[in-house]
Coordinates of N, CA and C and ligand atoms in Angstrom, one line a residue:
X42 N 0.8 -1.2 0.0 CA 0.0 0.0 0.0 C 0.9 1.3 0.0
X43 N 0.4 2.3 -0.7 CA 1.2 3.5 -0.8 C 1.2 4.2 0.6
X44 N 2.3 4.9 0.9 CA 2.4 5.6 2.2 C 1.4 6.8 2.1
X45 N 0.9 7.2 3.2 CA -0.1 8.3 3.3 C 0.7 9.5 4.0
X46 N 0.7 10.6 3.2 CA 1.4 11.8 3.7 C 0.3 12.8 4.0
X47 N 0.1 13.1 5.3 CA -1.1 13.9 5.7 C -0.6 15.2 6.4
X48 N -1.2 16.3 6.0 CA -0.9 17.6 6.5 C -2.0 18.2 7.4
X49 N -1.7 18.3 8.7 CA -2.7 18.8 9.6 C -2.3 20.3 9.8
X50 N -3.1 21.2 9.2 CA -2.8 22.6 9.2 C -3.2 23.3 10.5
X51 N -3.9 22.5 11.4 CA -4.4 23.1 12.7 C -5.0 24.4 12.5
X52 N -5.0 25.3 13.5 CA -5.7 26.6 13.4 C -4.7 27.7 12.8
X53 N -4.4 27.5 11.5 CA -3.5 28.4 10.9 C -4.0 28.9 9.5
X54 N -3.5 30.0 9.0 CA -3.7 30.5 7.7 C -5.1 31.2 7.5
X55 N -5.0 32.3 6.7 CA -6.3 33.0 6.3 C -6.7 32.3 5.0
X56 N -7.9 32.7 4.5 CA -8.4 32.0 3.3 C -7.5 32.1 2.1
X57 N -6.9 33.3 1.9 CA -6.0 33.4 0.7 C -4.8 32.6 0.8
X58 N -4.2 32.6 2.0 CA -2.9 31.8 2.2 C -3.2 30.3 2.2
X59 N -4.4 29.9 2.7 CA -4.7 28.5 2.6 C -4.9 28.0 1.2
X60 N -5.5 28.8 0.4 CA -5.7 28.4 -1.0 C -4.4 28.4 -1.8
X61 N -3.5 29.4 -1.5 CA -2.2 29.4 -2.1 C -1.4 28.2 -1.7
X62 N -1.5 27.8 -0.5 CA -0.7 26.6 0.0 C -1.2 25.4 -0.8
X63 N -2.5 25.2 -0.8 CA -3.0 24.0 -1.5 C -2.6 24.0 -3.0
X64 N -2.6 25.2 -3.6 CA -2.2 25.3 -5.0 C -0.7 24.9 -5.2
X65 N 0.1 25.4 -4.3 CA 1.6 25.2 -4.4 C 1.8 23.7 -4.2
X66 N 1.1 23.0 -3.3 CA 1.3 21.6 -3.1 C 0.9 20.9 -4.3
X67 N -0.2 21.2 -4.9 CA -0.7 20.5 -6.1 C 0.2 20.7 -7.2
X68 N 0.8 21.9 -7.4 CA 1.8 22.1 -8.5 C 3.0 21.2 -8.3
X69 N 3.4 21.1 -7.0 CA 4.6 20.3 -6.7 C 4.4 18.8 -6.9
X70 N 3.2 18.4 -6.8 CA 3.0 16.9 -6.9 C 3.3 16.4 -8.4
X71 N 3.4 17.3 -9.3 CA 3.7 17.0 -10.7 C 5.2 17.2 -11.0
X72 N 6.1 16.8 -10.2 CA 7.5 17.1 -10.6 C 8.0 15.9 -11.4
X73 N 9.3 15.7 -11.5 CA 9.8 14.8 -12.5 C 9.2 13.3 -12.4
X74 N 9.1 12.8 -11.2 CA 8.4 11.5 -11.0 C 7.2 11.9 -10.1
X75 N 6.0 12.0 -10.7 CA 4.9 12.5 -9.9 C 4.8 11.8 -8.5
X76 N 4.8 12.7 -7.5 CA 4.8 12.2 -6.1 C 3.5 11.4 -5.8
X77 N 2.4 11.8 -6.5 CA 1.2 11.2 -6.2 C 1.1 9.7 -6.7
X78 N 2.2 9.4 -7.5 CA 2.2 8.0 -7.9 C 2.8 7.1 -6.8
X79 N 3.6 7.7 -5.9 CA 4.3 6.9 -4.9 C 3.7 7.1 -3.5
X80 N 3.0 8.2 -3.3 CA 2.3 8.4 -1.9 C 0.9 8.9 -2.2
X81 N 0.0 8.7 -1.2 CA -1.2 9.4 -1.1 C -1.1 10.6 -0.3
X82 N -1.7 11.7 -0.7 CA -1.6 13.0 0.0 C -2.9 13.4 0.5
X83 N -3.0 14.0 1.7 CA -4.3 14.5 2.1 C -3.9 15.8 3.0
X84 N -4.7 16.8 2.9 CA -4.5 18.0 3.7 C -5.8 18.2 4.6
X85 N -5.5 18.7 5.8 CA -6.6 19.0 6.7 C -6.6 20.5 7.1
X86 N -7.3 21.3 6.3 CA -7.3 22.7 6.6 C -8.3 23.0 7.7
X87 N -8.3 24.2 8.3 CA -9.4 24.6 9.2 C -10.7 24.5 8.4
X88 N -11.8 24.2 9.2 CA -13.1 23.9 8.6 C -13.6 25.0 7.6
X89 N -13.4 26.3 8.0 CA -14.0 27.3 7.1 C -13.3 27.4 5.8
X90 N -12.1 26.8 5.7 CA -11.4 26.9 4.4 C -11.7 25.6 3.5
X91 N -12.5 24.7 4.0 CA -12.8 23.5 3.2 C -13.4 23.8 1.9
X92 N -14.4 24.7 1.8 CA -15.1 24.9 0.5 C -14.1 25.4 -0.6
X93 N -13.3 26.5 -0.3 CA -12.4 26.9 -1.4 C -11.3 25.9 -1.7
X94 N -10.8 25.2 -0.7 CA -9.7 24.2 -1.0 C -10.3 23.0 -1.7
X95 N -11.5 22.7 -1.5 CA -12.2 21.7 -2.2 C -12.2 22.0 -3.7
X96 N -12.5 23.3 -4.0 CA -12.6 23.8 -5.4 C -11.2 23.7 -6.0
X97 N -10.2 24.1 -5.3 CA -8.8 24.1 -5.8 C -8.4 22.6 -6.1
X98 N -8.8 21.7 -5.2 CA -8.4 20.3 -5.5 C -9.2 19.7 -6.7
X99 N -10.4 20.1 -6.7 CA -11.3 19.5 -7.8 C -10.8 20.0 -9.2
X100 N -10.2 21.2 -9.2 CA -9.8 21.7 -10.5 C -8.4 21.2 -10.9
X101 N -7.9 20.3 -10.1 CA -6.5 19.8 -10.4 C -6.5 18.3 -10.4
X102 N -7.5 17.7 -10.9 CA -7.7 16.3 -11.1 C -7.5 15.5 -9.8
X103 N -7.9 16.1 -8.7 CA -8.0 15.4 -7.4 C -6.7 14.6 -7.1
X104 N -5.6 15.3 -7.2 CA -4.3 14.7 -6.9 C -4.0 14.5 -5.4
X105 N -4.8 15.2 -4.6 CA -4.7 14.9 -3.2 C -6.1 15.0 -2.6
X106 N -6.2 14.4 -1.4 CA -7.5 14.3 -0.8 C -7.7 15.4 0.2
X107 N -8.9 15.6 0.6 CA -9.3 16.7 1.6 C -9.8 16.1 2.9
X108 N -9.4 16.6 4.0 CA -10.0 16.1 5.3 C -10.2 17.3 6.2
X109 N -11.0 17.0 7.3 CA -11.3 18.0 8.3 C -10.6 17.5 9.6
X110 N -10.4 18.5 10.5 CA -9.6 18.2 11.7 C -10.4 17.6 12.8
X111 N -11.7 17.6 12.6 CA -12.6 17.1 13.7 C -14.0 17.0 13.1
X112 N -14.9 16.2 13.8 CA -16.3 16.2 13.4 C -17.1 16.0 14.7
X113 N -18.4 16.2 14.6 CA -19.3 16.0 15.7 C -19.5 14.5 16.0
X114 N -19.7 14.2 17.2 CA -20.2 12.8 17.5 C -21.6 12.6 17.2
X115 N -22.4 13.8 17.0 CA -23.8 13.7 16.7 C -24.0 13.5 15.2
X116 N -24.9 12.6 14.9 CA -25.0 12.3 13.4 C -26.3 12.9 12.9
X117 N -27.3 13.2 13.7 CA -28.5 13.8 13.2 C -28.5 15.3 13.3
X118 N -29.0 16.0 12.3 CA -29.0 17.4 12.3 C -29.9 17.9 13.5
X119 N -29.5 19.0 14.2 CA -30.3 19.4 15.3 C -29.6 20.4 16.1
X120 N -30.0 20.5 17.4 CA -29.6 21.6 18.3 C -28.2 21.2 18.9
X121 N -27.2 21.4 18.1 CA -25.8 21.2 18.6 C -24.9 22.4 18.1
X122 N -25.1 23.5 18.8 CA -24.5 24.8 18.4 C -23.0 24.6 18.3
X123 N -22.4 25.0 17.1 CA -21.0 25.0 16.9 C -20.5 23.7 16.4
X124 N -21.3 22.7 16.3 CA -20.8 21.4 15.8 C -21.0 21.3 14.3
X125 N -20.2 20.4 13.7 CA -20.2 20.2 12.3 C -20.3 18.7 12.1
X126 N -21.3 18.2 11.4 CA -21.4 16.7 11.3 C -20.5 16.2 10.2
X127 N -20.2 14.9 10.4 CA -19.4 14.2 9.4 C -20.1 14.3 8.0
X128 N -21.4 14.2 8.0 CA -22.1 14.3 6.7 C -21.9 15.6 6.0
X129 N -21.9 16.7 6.8 CA -21.6 18.0 6.2 C -20.2 18.1 5.6
X130 N -19.3 17.5 6.3 CA -17.9 17.4 5.8 C -17.8 16.7 4.5
X131 N -18.6 15.6 4.4 CA -18.6 14.8 3.2 C -19.1 15.6 2.0
X132 N -20.1 16.4 2.3 CA -20.8 17.3 1.3 C -19.7 18.3 0.7
X133 N -18.8 18.7 1.5 CA -17.7 19.6 1.0 C -16.5 18.9 0.5
X134 N -16.7 17.7 0.1 CA -15.6 17.0 -0.6 C -14.6 16.3 0.3
X135 N -14.8 16.3 1.7 CA -13.9 15.6 2.5 C -14.0 14.1 2.4
X136 N -12.9 13.4 2.4 CA -13.0 12.0 2.4 C -12.3 11.4 3.7
X137 N -11.6 12.3 4.4 CA -11.0 12.0 5.7 C -11.4 12.9 6.8
X138 N -11.3 12.5 8.1 CA -11.5 13.4 9.2 C -10.6 12.9 10.3
X139 N -9.9 13.8 11.0 CA -9.1 13.5 12.1 C -10.0 13.4 13.3
X140 N -9.8 12.4 14.2 CA -10.6 12.4 15.5 C -9.6 12.0 16.6
X141 N -9.8 12.6 17.7 CA -9.0 12.3 18.9 C -7.6 12.8 18.9
X142 N -7.4 13.9 18.2 CA -6.0 14.5 18.2 C -5.8 14.9 19.7
X143 N -4.5 14.8 20.1 CA -4.2 15.0 21.6 C -4.6 16.5 22.0
X144 N -4.5 17.4 21.0 CA -4.9 18.8 21.3 C -6.4 18.9 21.6
X145 N -7.2 17.9 21.2 CA -8.6 17.9 21.5 C -8.8 17.0 22.8
X146 N -8.1 15.9 22.9 CA -8.2 15.1 24.1 C -7.8 15.9 25.3
X147 N -6.7 16.6 25.2 CA -6.3 17.4 26.4 C -7.0 18.7 26.5
X148 N -7.1 19.5 25.5 CA -7.6 20.8 25.6 C -9.1 20.9 25.6
X149 N -9.8 19.8 25.1 CA -11.3 19.9 25.0 C -11.9 18.7 25.7
X150 N -11.2 18.0 26.5 CA -11.8 17.0 27.4 C -12.3 15.8 26.6
X151 N -11.8 15.5 25.4 CA -12.4 14.4 24.7 C -11.9 13.0 25.2
X152 N -12.8 12.2 25.6 CA -12.5 10.9 26.1 C -12.4 9.8 24.9
X153 N -11.9 8.6 25.3 CA -11.9 7.6 24.3 C -13.3 7.3 23.7
X154 N -14.3 7.4 24.6 CA -15.7 7.1 24.2 C -16.2 8.2 23.2
X155 N -15.8 9.4 23.4 CA -16.2 10.5 22.5 C -15.5 10.3 21.1
X156 N -14.2 9.9 21.2 CA -13.4 9.7 20.0 C -14.0 8.5 19.2
X157 N -14.4 7.5 19.9 CA -15.0 6.3 19.2 C -16.4 6.7 18.6
X158 N -17.2 7.5 19.3 CA -18.4 8.0 18.7 C -18.2 8.8 17.4
X159 N -17.1 9.7 17.5 CA -16.8 10.5 16.3 C -16.3 9.6 15.1
X160 N -15.5 8.6 15.5 CA -15.0 7.8 14.4 C -16.2 7.0 13.8
X161 N -17.1 6.6 14.6 CA -18.3 5.8 14.1 C -19.1 6.8 13.2
X162 N -19.3 8.0 13.6 CA -20.1 9.0 12.8 C -19.4 9.2 11.5
X163 N -18.0 9.3 11.5 CA -17.3 9.5 10.3 C -17.5 8.3 9.3
X164 N -17.5 7.1 9.8 CA -17.7 5.9 9.0 C -19.1 5.9 8.4
X165 N -20.1 6.3 9.2 CA -21.5 6.3 8.7 C -21.7 7.3 7.6
X166 N -20.8 8.4 7.6 CA -20.9 9.4 6.5 C -20.0 9.0 5.4
X167 N -19.3 7.9 5.4 CA -18.5 7.4 4.3 C -17.1 8.0 4.4
X168 N -16.7 8.6 5.5 CA -15.3 9.1 5.6 C -14.4 8.2 6.3
X169 N -13.1 8.3 5.9 CA -12.0 7.6 6.6 C -11.7 8.4 7.9
X170 N -11.7 7.7 9.0 CA -11.4 8.3 10.3 C -9.9 8.1 10.6
X171 N -9.2 9.2 10.9 CA -7.8 9.2 11.3 C -7.8 9.3 12.8
X172 N -7.7 8.2 13.5 CA -7.8 8.2 14.9 C -6.4 8.3 15.6
X173 N -6.3 9.4 16.4 CA -5.0 9.7 16.9 C -4.9 9.2 18.4
X174 N -3.7 8.6 18.6 CA -3.4 8.1 20.0 C -1.9 8.5 20.3
X175 N -1.6 8.5 21.6 CA -0.2 8.8 21.9 C -0.1 9.1 23.4
X176 N 1.1 8.8 24.0 CA 1.3 9.0 25.4 C 1.9 10.4 25.7
X177 N 1.8 10.9 26.9 CA 2.4 12.1 27.3 C 3.9 11.8 27.7
X178 N 4.7 12.9 28.0 CA 6.1 12.6 28.4 C 6.1 12.0 29.8
X179 N 5.1 12.4 30.6 CA 5.1 11.9 32.0 C 4.7 10.4 32.0
X180 N 3.8 10.0 31.1 CA 3.4 8.6 31.0 C 4.6 7.8 30.5
X181 N 5.3 8.3 29.5 CA 6.5 7.6 29.1 C 7.6 7.5 30.1
X182 N 7.8 8.6 30.9 CA 8.8 8.5 32.0 C 8.4 7.4 33.0
X183 N 7.1 7.3 33.2 CA 6.6 6.2 34.2 C 6.5 4.9 33.5
X184 N 7.0 4.7 32.3 CA 7.0 3.4 31.6 C 5.6 2.9 31.3
X185 N 4.6 3.9 31.1 CA 3.2 3.4 30.9 C 2.8 3.5 29.4
X186 N 3.8 3.9 28.5 CA 3.4 4.3 27.2 C 2.7 3.1 26.4
X187 N 3.1 1.9 26.6 CA 2.4 0.8 25.9 C 1.0 0.6 26.4
X188 N 0.8 0.7 27.7 CA -0.5 0.5 28.3 C -1.4 1.6 27.8
X189 N -0.9 2.8 27.8 CA -1.8 4.0 27.5 C -2.2 3.9 26.0
X190 N -1.2 3.6 25.1 CA -1.5 3.6 23.7 C -2.4 2.4 23.4
X191 N -2.2 1.3 24.0 CA -3.1 0.1 23.8 C -4.5 0.4 24.2
X192 N -4.6 1.1 25.4 CA -6.0 1.4 25.9 C -6.7 2.4 25.0
X193 N -6.0 3.5 24.6 CA -6.6 4.5 23.7 C -7.0 3.8 22.4
X194 N -6.1 3.0 21.9 CA -6.4 2.3 20.6 C -7.7 1.5 20.6
X195 N -7.7 0.6 21.6 CA -8.9 -0.4 21.6 C -10.2 0.3 22.0
X196 N -10.0 1.4 22.9 CA -11.3 2.1 23.3 C -11.8 3.1 22.4
X197 N -10.9 3.5 21.4 CA -11.3 4.5 20.4 C -11.8 4.0 19.1
X198 N -11.6 2.7 18.9 CA -12.0 2.1 17.6 C -13.4 1.6 17.6
X199 N -14.3 2.1 16.7 CA -15.6 1.6 16.7 C -15.7 0.3 16.0
X200 N -16.8 -0.4 16.2 CA -17.0 -1.7 15.6 C -16.9 -1.6 14.1
X201 N -17.3 -0.5 13.5 CA -17.3 -0.3 12.1 C -15.9 -0.2 11.4
X202 N -14.9 -0.1 12.3 CA -13.5 0.1 11.7 C -13.0 -1.0 10.9
X203 N -12.4 -0.7 9.7 CA -11.7 -1.7 9.0 C -10.4 -1.1 8.3
X204 N -9.8 -1.9 7.5 CA -8.5 -1.4 7.0 C -8.6 -0.3 6.0
X205 N -9.8 -0.1 5.5 CA -10.0 1.0 4.5 C -10.6 2.3 5.1
X206 N -11.5 2.1 6.1 CA -12.1 3.4 6.6 C -11.5 3.9 7.8
X207 N -10.3 3.4 8.2 CA -9.6 3.8 9.4 C -8.1 3.9 9.1
X208 N -7.6 5.0 9.7 CA -6.1 5.2 9.8 C -5.8 5.5 11.2
X209 N -4.7 4.9 11.7 CA -4.3 5.2 13.1 C -3.1 6.1 13.0
X210 N -3.1 7.2 13.8 CA -1.9 8.1 13.9 C -1.4 8.0 15.3
X211 N -0.1 7.4 15.4 CA 0.6 7.4 16.7 C 1.3 8.7 16.8
X212 N 0.9 9.6 17.7 CA 1.5 10.9 17.9 C 1.9 11.0 19.4
X213 N 3.1 10.7 19.7 CA 3.5 10.9 21.1 C 3.4 12.4 21.5
X214 N 2.6 12.7 22.5 CA 2.3 14.1 22.8 C 3.5 15.0 23.0
X215 N 4.6 14.4 23.6 CA 5.8 15.2 23.8 C 6.6 15.5 22.6
X216 N 6.2 14.9 21.5 CA 6.9 15.1 20.2 C 6.2 16.1 19.3
X217 N 5.0 16.5 19.7 CA 4.2 17.4 18.8 C 4.6 18.9 19.0
X218 N 5.1 19.4 17.9 CA 5.4 20.9 17.9 C 6.6 21.2 18.8
X219 N 7.3 20.2 19.2 CA 8.5 20.5 20.2 C 9.8 20.4 19.5
X220 N 9.8 19.8 18.3 CA 11.1 19.6 17.6 C 11.8 18.3 18.1
X221 N 11.2 17.7 19.2 CA 11.7 16.4 19.7 C 11.0 15.2 18.9
X222 N 11.8 14.5 18.2 CA 11.2 13.3 17.5 C 11.4 12.1 18.2
X223 N 10.5 11.2 18.2 CA 10.7 9.9 18.8 C 11.8 9.1 18.1
X224 N 12.6 8.3 18.8 CA 13.7 7.6 18.2 C 13.1 6.5 17.3
X225 N 13.8 6.2 16.2 CA 13.2 5.2 15.2 C 12.9 3.9 15.9
X226 N 13.8 3.5 16.8 CA 13.5 2.2 17.5 C 12.3 2.2 18.4
X227 N 12.0 3.4 19.0 CA 10.8 3.5 19.8 C 9.6 3.6 18.9
X228 N 9.7 4.2 17.8 CA 8.6 4.3 16.8 C 8.3 2.8 16.3
X229 N 9.4 2.1 16.0 CA 9.2 0.8 15.5 C 8.5 -0.1 16.5
X230 N 8.9 0.0 17.8 CA 8.3 -0.8 18.8 C 6.8 -0.5 19.0
X231 N 6.5 0.8 19.0 CA 5.1 1.2 19.2 C 4.2 0.8 18.0
X232 N 4.8 1.0 16.8 CA 3.9 0.7 15.7 C 3.7 -0.8 15.6
X233 N 4.7 -1.6 16.0 CA 4.6 -3.1 16.0 C 3.5 -3.5 17.0
X234 N 3.5 -2.8 18.1 CA 2.4 -3.1 19.1 C 1.0 -2.8 18.6
X235 N 0.9 -1.6 17.9 CA -0.4 -1.2 17.4 C -0.8 -2.2 16.3
X236 N 0.1 -2.6 15.4 CA -0.2 -3.5 14.4 C -0.7 -4.8 15.0
X237 N 0.0 -5.3 16.0 CA -0.4 -6.5 16.7 C -1.8 -6.4 17.2
X238 N -2.1 -5.3 17.9 CA -3.4 -5.1 18.5 C -4.5 -5.1 17.4
X239 N -4.2 -4.4 16.3 CA -5.1 -4.2 15.2 C -5.4 -5.6 14.6
X240 N -4.4 -6.4 14.3 CA -4.7 -7.7 13.7 C -5.3 -8.7 14.7
X241 N -5.0 -8.5 16.0 CA -5.6 -9.4 17.0 C -7.1 -9.1 17.0
X242 N -7.4 -7.8 16.9 CA -8.8 -7.4 17.0 C -9.6 -7.8 15.8
X243 N -9.0 -7.7 14.6 CA -9.8 -8.0 13.4 C -9.6 -9.5 12.9
X244 N -8.6 -10.1 13.5 CA -8.3 -11.5 13.1 C -7.8 -11.6 11.6
X245 N -7.3 -10.5 11.1 CA -6.9 -10.4 9.7 C -5.5 -9.7 9.6
X246 N -4.8 -10.0 8.6 CA -3.5 -9.3 8.4 C -3.8 -8.0 7.7
X247 N -5.0 -7.8 7.2 CA -5.3 -6.5 6.6 C -5.7 -5.5 7.7
X248 N -4.8 -4.6 8.0 CA -5.1 -3.7 9.1 C -5.0 -2.2 8.6
X249 N -5.6 -1.3 9.3 CA -5.5 0.1 8.9 C -4.0 0.6 8.8
X250 N -3.8 1.6 8.0 CA -2.5 2.2 8.0 C -2.2 2.9 9.3
X251 N -0.9 2.8 9.7 CA -0.5 3.5 10.9 C 0.5 4.6 10.6
X252 N 0.1 5.8 10.9 CA 1.0 7.0 10.6 C 1.8 7.3 11.9
X253 N 3.0 7.9 11.7 CA 3.7 8.5 12.8 C 3.5 10.0 12.7
X254 N 3.3 10.7 13.9 CA 3.2 12.2 13.9 C 4.0 12.7 15.1
X255 N 4.6 13.8 14.9 CA 5.4 14.5 16.0 C 6.7 15.0 15.5
X256 N 6.7 16.3 15.1 CA 7.9 17.0 14.6 C 8.6 16.2 13.4
X257 N 7.7 15.7 12.5 CA 8.3 15.1 11.3 C 8.6 16.2 10.3
X258 N 9.8 16.2 9.7 CA 10.2 17.2 8.8 C 11.1 16.6 7.7
X259 N 11.5 17.3 6.7 CA 12.3 16.7 5.6 C 13.5 16.0 6.1
X260 N 14.2 16.6 7.2 CA 15.4 16.0 7.7 C 15.3 14.7 8.3
X261 N 14.1 14.4 8.9 CA 14.0 13.1 9.6 C 13.0 12.2 9.0
X262 N 12.4 12.7 7.9 CA 11.3 11.9 7.3 C 11.7 10.6 6.7
X263 N 12.9 10.6 6.0 CA 13.4 9.4 5.3 C 13.5 8.2 6.4
X264 N 14.2 8.5 7.5 CA 14.4 7.5 8.5 C 13.0 7.0 9.1
X265 N 12.2 8.0 9.5 CA 10.9 7.6 10.1 C 10.0 6.8 9.2
X266 N 10.0 7.3 7.9 CA 9.1 6.6 7.0 C 9.6 5.3 6.5
X267 N 10.9 5.0 6.7 CA 11.4 3.7 6.4 C 11.3 2.7 7.5
X268 N 10.9 3.2 8.7 CA 10.8 2.3 9.9 C 9.7 1.3 9.7
X269 N 9.9 0.0 10.1 CA 8.9 -1.0 9.9 C 7.5 -0.6 10.5
X270 N 6.5 -0.9 9.8 CA 5.1 -0.6 10.2 C 4.7 0.9 10.2
X271 N 5.6 1.7 9.7 CA 5.2 3.2 9.5 C 4.7 3.3 8.1
X272 N 3.4 3.6 8.0 CA 2.7 3.7 6.7 C 2.5 5.1 6.2
X273 N 3.1 6.0 6.9 CA 3.0 7.4 6.5 C 3.2 8.4 7.7
X274 N 2.9 9.7 7.4 CA 3.2 10.6 8.5 C 2.0 11.6 8.6
X275 N 1.7 12.0 9.9 CA 0.8 13.1 10.1 C 1.6 14.3 10.5
X276 N 1.6 15.3 9.7 CA 2.6 16.4 9.8 C 1.9 17.7 10.1
X277 N 2.4 18.4 11.2 CA 1.8 19.6 11.6 C 2.6 20.8 10.9
X278 N 3.5 21.3 11.7 CA 4.3 22.5 11.3 C 4.8 22.4 9.9
X279 N 5.5 21.3 9.5 CA 6.1 21.2 8.2 C 5.1 21.1 7.1
X280 N 3.8 20.9 7.4 CA 2.8 20.9 6.3 C 2.3 22.2 5.9
X281 N 2.8 23.3 6.6 CA 2.3 24.6 6.3 C 3.3 25.3 5.3
X282 N 4.3 24.6 4.9 CA 5.2 25.1 3.8 C 5.2 24.0 2.7
X283 N 4.7 24.4 1.5 CA 4.5 23.4 0.5 C 5.9 22.7 0.2
X284 N 7.0 23.4 0.2 CA 8.2 22.8 -0.1 C 8.6 21.7 0.9
X285 N 8.3 22.0 2.2 CA 8.7 21.0 3.2 C 7.8 19.8 3.1
X286 N 6.5 20.1 2.9 CA 5.5 19.0 2.8 C 5.9 18.0 1.6
X287 N 6.2 18.7 0.5 CA 6.5 17.9 -0.7 C 7.9 17.1 -0.5
X288 N 8.8 17.8 0.3 CA 10.1 17.1 0.5 C 9.9 15.8 1.3
X289 N 8.8 15.8 2.1 CA 8.6 14.6 2.9 C 8.1 13.5 1.9
X290 N 7.3 13.8 1.0 CA 6.9 12.9 -0.1 C 8.1 12.4 -0.9
X291 N 9.0 13.3 -1.2 CA 10.2 12.9 -1.9 C 11.1 12.0 -1.1
X292 N 11.0 12.1 0.2 CA 11.8 11.2 1.0 C 11.4 9.8 0.8
X293 N 10.1 9.6 0.6 CA 9.5 8.3 0.4 C 9.9 7.8 -1.0
X294 N 9.7 8.7 -2.0 CA 10.0 8.3 -3.4 C 11.5 8.0 -3.6
X295 N 12.4 8.7 -3.0 CA 13.8 8.5 -3.2 C 14.5 7.5 -2.3
X296 N 13.7 6.9 -1.4 CA 14.3 5.9 -0.5 C 14.4 4.5 -1.1
Ligands
LIG859 P1 4.1 18.8 14.4 O1 4.5 18.1 13.1 O2 4.0 20.3 14.3 O3 4.9 18.3 15.5 O4 2.5 18.4 14.7 C1 2.2 17.0 14.6 C2 0.7 16.9 14.7 O5 0.2 17.2 15.8 C3 0.0 16.5 13.5 O6 -1.3 16.2 13.9

């Protein structure tokens, strides 16, 4: 399966800069050996920018996919002020949605149960859910990282999950936006554990892709993306610069 290179733009960029970034990425996907032949690309702009970015992507032969950074756990239209349903996201051309990012688990009190409900809502709307899991530095210092990640994984996966409609993103919280990247051997160990849990759960060797996220950039991407069981990257800061985001794709192509 192709590696998935995913850009989480978080709460950044005005409308004009967001469209310009999407255009620059799309232009870059057509270089000497088209990067979209070797990797799948998806970007996750802030919600308000989804309609214009959807237009930009549509006018470029859909060389990358569109995703949202969150969705509501509620599936039926109604009195949920501020919420956006997965079905609304699908209407705007999204095929992916991130759920359970640590910035939402920590900053917005999202529990595994909420994340699971959001992932189920995503599946019911035909979206692929990118379910994020990862330990804090304190949990790692206390040697709890395997227990925490296993618990988050199994408690956040809805029954509807399969290898196609789900992607797991392992993002150690201490590596997000800090410049501290997990060591390749630690990433390998955690991804092997996640893979084992996923195949144990489904009883099949066909499991969701597992992305690594946390300070991934062009300089460390080749090593991280060549690590066993790493099926791609969920990239924050470096996805806001087209050249850096594309360079991460090139790291896959040229390895
Ligand atoms: P950084 O790449 O900025 O560390 O962010 C990672 C992340 O949180 C992606 O979801």
